[in-house]
Coordinates of C-alpha atoms in Angstrom, one line a residue:
X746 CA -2.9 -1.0 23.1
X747 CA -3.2 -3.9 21.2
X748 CA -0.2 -5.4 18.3
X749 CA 1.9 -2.4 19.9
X750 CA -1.0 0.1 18.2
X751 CA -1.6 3.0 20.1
X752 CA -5.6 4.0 20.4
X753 CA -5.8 6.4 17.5
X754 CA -8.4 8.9 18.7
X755 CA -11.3 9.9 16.5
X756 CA -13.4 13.1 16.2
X757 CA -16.5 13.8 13.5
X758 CA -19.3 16.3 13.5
X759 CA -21.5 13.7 11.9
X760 CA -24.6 12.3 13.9
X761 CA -22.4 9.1 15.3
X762 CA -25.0 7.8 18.4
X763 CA -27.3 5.3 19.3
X764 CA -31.1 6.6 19.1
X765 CA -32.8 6.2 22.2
X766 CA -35.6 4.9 19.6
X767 CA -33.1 2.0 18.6
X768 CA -32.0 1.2 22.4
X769 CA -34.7 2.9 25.0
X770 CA -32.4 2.0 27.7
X771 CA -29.9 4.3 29.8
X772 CA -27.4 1.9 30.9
X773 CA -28.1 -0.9 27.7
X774 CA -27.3 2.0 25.5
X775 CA -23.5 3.1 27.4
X776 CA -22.6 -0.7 27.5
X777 CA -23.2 -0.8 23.5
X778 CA -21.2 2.2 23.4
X779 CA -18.4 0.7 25.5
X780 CA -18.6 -2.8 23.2
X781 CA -18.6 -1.0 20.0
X782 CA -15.5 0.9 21.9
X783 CA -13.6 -2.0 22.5
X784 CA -14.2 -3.9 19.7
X785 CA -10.8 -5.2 18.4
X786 CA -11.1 -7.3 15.2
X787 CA -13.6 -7.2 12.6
X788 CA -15.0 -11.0 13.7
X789 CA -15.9 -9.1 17.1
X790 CA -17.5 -6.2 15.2
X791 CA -19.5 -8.6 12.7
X792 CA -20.9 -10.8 16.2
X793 CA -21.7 -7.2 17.7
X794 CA -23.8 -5.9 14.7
X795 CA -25.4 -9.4 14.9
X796 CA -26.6 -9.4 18.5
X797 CA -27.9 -5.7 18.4
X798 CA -30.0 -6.7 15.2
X799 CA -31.3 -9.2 16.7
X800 CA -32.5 -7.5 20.0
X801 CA -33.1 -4.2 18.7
X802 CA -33.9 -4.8 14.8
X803 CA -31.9 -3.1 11.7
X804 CA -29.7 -1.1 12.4
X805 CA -30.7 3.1 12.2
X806 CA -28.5 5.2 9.9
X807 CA -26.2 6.7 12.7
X808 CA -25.7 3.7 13.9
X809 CA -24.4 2.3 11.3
X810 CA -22.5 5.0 11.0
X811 CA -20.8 4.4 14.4
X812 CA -19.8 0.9 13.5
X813 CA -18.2 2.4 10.3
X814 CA -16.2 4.7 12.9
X815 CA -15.1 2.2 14.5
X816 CA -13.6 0.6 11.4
X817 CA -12.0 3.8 10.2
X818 CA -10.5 4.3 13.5
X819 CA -8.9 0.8 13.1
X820 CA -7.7 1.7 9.8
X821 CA -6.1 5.1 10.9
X822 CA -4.4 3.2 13.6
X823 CA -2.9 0.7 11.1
X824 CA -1.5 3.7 9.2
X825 CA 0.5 4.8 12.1
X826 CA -1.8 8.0 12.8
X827 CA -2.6 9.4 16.2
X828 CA -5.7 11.2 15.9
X829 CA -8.0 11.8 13.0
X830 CA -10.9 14.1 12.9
X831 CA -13.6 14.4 9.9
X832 CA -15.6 17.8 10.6
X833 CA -16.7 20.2 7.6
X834 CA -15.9 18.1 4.9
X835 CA -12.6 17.9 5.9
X836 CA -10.3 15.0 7.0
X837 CA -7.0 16.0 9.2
X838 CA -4.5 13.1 10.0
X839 CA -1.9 13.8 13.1
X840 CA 1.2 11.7 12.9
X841 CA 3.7 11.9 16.0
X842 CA 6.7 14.0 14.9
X843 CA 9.6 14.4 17.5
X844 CA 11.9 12.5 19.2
X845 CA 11.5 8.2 19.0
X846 CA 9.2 8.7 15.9
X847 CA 12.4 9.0 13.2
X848 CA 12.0 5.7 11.7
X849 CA 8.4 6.4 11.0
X850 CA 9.1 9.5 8.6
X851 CA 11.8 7.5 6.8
X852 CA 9.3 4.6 6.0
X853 CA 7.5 3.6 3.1
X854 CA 4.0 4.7 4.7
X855 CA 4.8 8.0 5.5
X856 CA 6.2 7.7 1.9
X857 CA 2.9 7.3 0.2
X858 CA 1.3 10.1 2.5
X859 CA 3.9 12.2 1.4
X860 CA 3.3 10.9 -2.6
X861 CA -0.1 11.4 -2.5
X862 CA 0.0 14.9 -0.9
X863 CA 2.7 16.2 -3.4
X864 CA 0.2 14.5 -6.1
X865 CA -2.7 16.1 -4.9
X866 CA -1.8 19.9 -4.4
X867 CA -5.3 21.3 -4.6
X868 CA -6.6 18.9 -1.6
X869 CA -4.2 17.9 0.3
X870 CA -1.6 19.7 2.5
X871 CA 0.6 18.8 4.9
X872 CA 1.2 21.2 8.1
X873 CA 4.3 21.3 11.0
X874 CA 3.0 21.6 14.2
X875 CA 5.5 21.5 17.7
X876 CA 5.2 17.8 18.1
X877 CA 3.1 16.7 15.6
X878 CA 2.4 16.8 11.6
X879 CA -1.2 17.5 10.5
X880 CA -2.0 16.4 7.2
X881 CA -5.5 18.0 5.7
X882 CA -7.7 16.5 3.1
X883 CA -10.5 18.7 1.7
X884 CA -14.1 16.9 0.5
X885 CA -13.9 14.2 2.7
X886 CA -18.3 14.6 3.0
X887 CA -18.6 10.9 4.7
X888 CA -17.1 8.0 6.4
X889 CA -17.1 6.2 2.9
X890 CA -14.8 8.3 1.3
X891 CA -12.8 8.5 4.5
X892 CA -12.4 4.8 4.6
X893 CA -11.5 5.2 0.5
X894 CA -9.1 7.8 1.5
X895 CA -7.4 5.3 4.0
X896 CA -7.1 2.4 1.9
X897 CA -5.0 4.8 -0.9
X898 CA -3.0 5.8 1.8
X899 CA -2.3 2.8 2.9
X900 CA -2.5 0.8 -0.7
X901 CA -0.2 -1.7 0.2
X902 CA -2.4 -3.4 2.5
X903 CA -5.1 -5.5 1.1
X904 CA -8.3 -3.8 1.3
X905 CA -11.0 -4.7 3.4
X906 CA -14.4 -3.7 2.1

């Protein structure tokens, strides 16, 4: 991990890929895959983006869609979550309950989480599994609001558009 974060892992039923119209080749395509994977800061993202436009044109829809992914996966890692998933419209957040992860339920993130689940009854909810808490956000349709969602969670970071 990098900055102590663990890799927050990241599941969606929306059409994340590179087009083999974009990138015709096999092997050119996995390596994008594996960059885009690793990517770290948004600098290494932005020269990324940059060097597929300029060998493969604009980028298509989806993947556009995968860089945004990628951002969203950063900011769920920032927030302390292990795994988010975005299917159905719906956003689920697991945090790691259990033993060694004490001091994260008494701080002011998991504060806000809890705020803005208490504040948002209709949407949100918040379920105990054995070593984990799921948190569920309903009409979540896109990446967008996902990232929106994020930033409220996490409003007292600044904001990167």
């Amino acid at each position: 991990g990098h900055g102590g974060l663990r890799e927050t892992q990241i599941e969606t039923d929306l059409p994340v890929l590179i087009p083999t119209t974009y990138v015709g080749n096999v092997s050119e395509r996995l390596q994008l895959y594996a960059k885009l994977d690793r990517a770290q800061k948004p600098e290494e993202l932005t020269k990324l983006v940059a060097s597929m436009t300029d060998r493969f044109g604009p980028l298509p829809e989806q993947v556009q869609l995968l860089v945004d992914i990628v951002k969203l996966r950063w900011q769920a890692g920032n927030l302390g979550f292990e795994k988010l998933t975005l299917k159905r419209e719906t956003l689920r957040i697991y945090l790691p309950a259990g033993a060694g992860h004490e001091a994260y339920f008494q701080g002011e993130q998991f504060g806000r989480i809890l705020n803005f689940v208490q504040t948002h009854p209709r949407t949100a909810r918040m379920k105990d599994q054995k070593d984990k808490l799921q948190v569920t956000f309903d009409g979540i349709r896109n990446v967008a609001m996902a990232q929106h969602l994020m930033a409220t969670l996490g409003a007292e970071e600044m904001v990167m558009a």
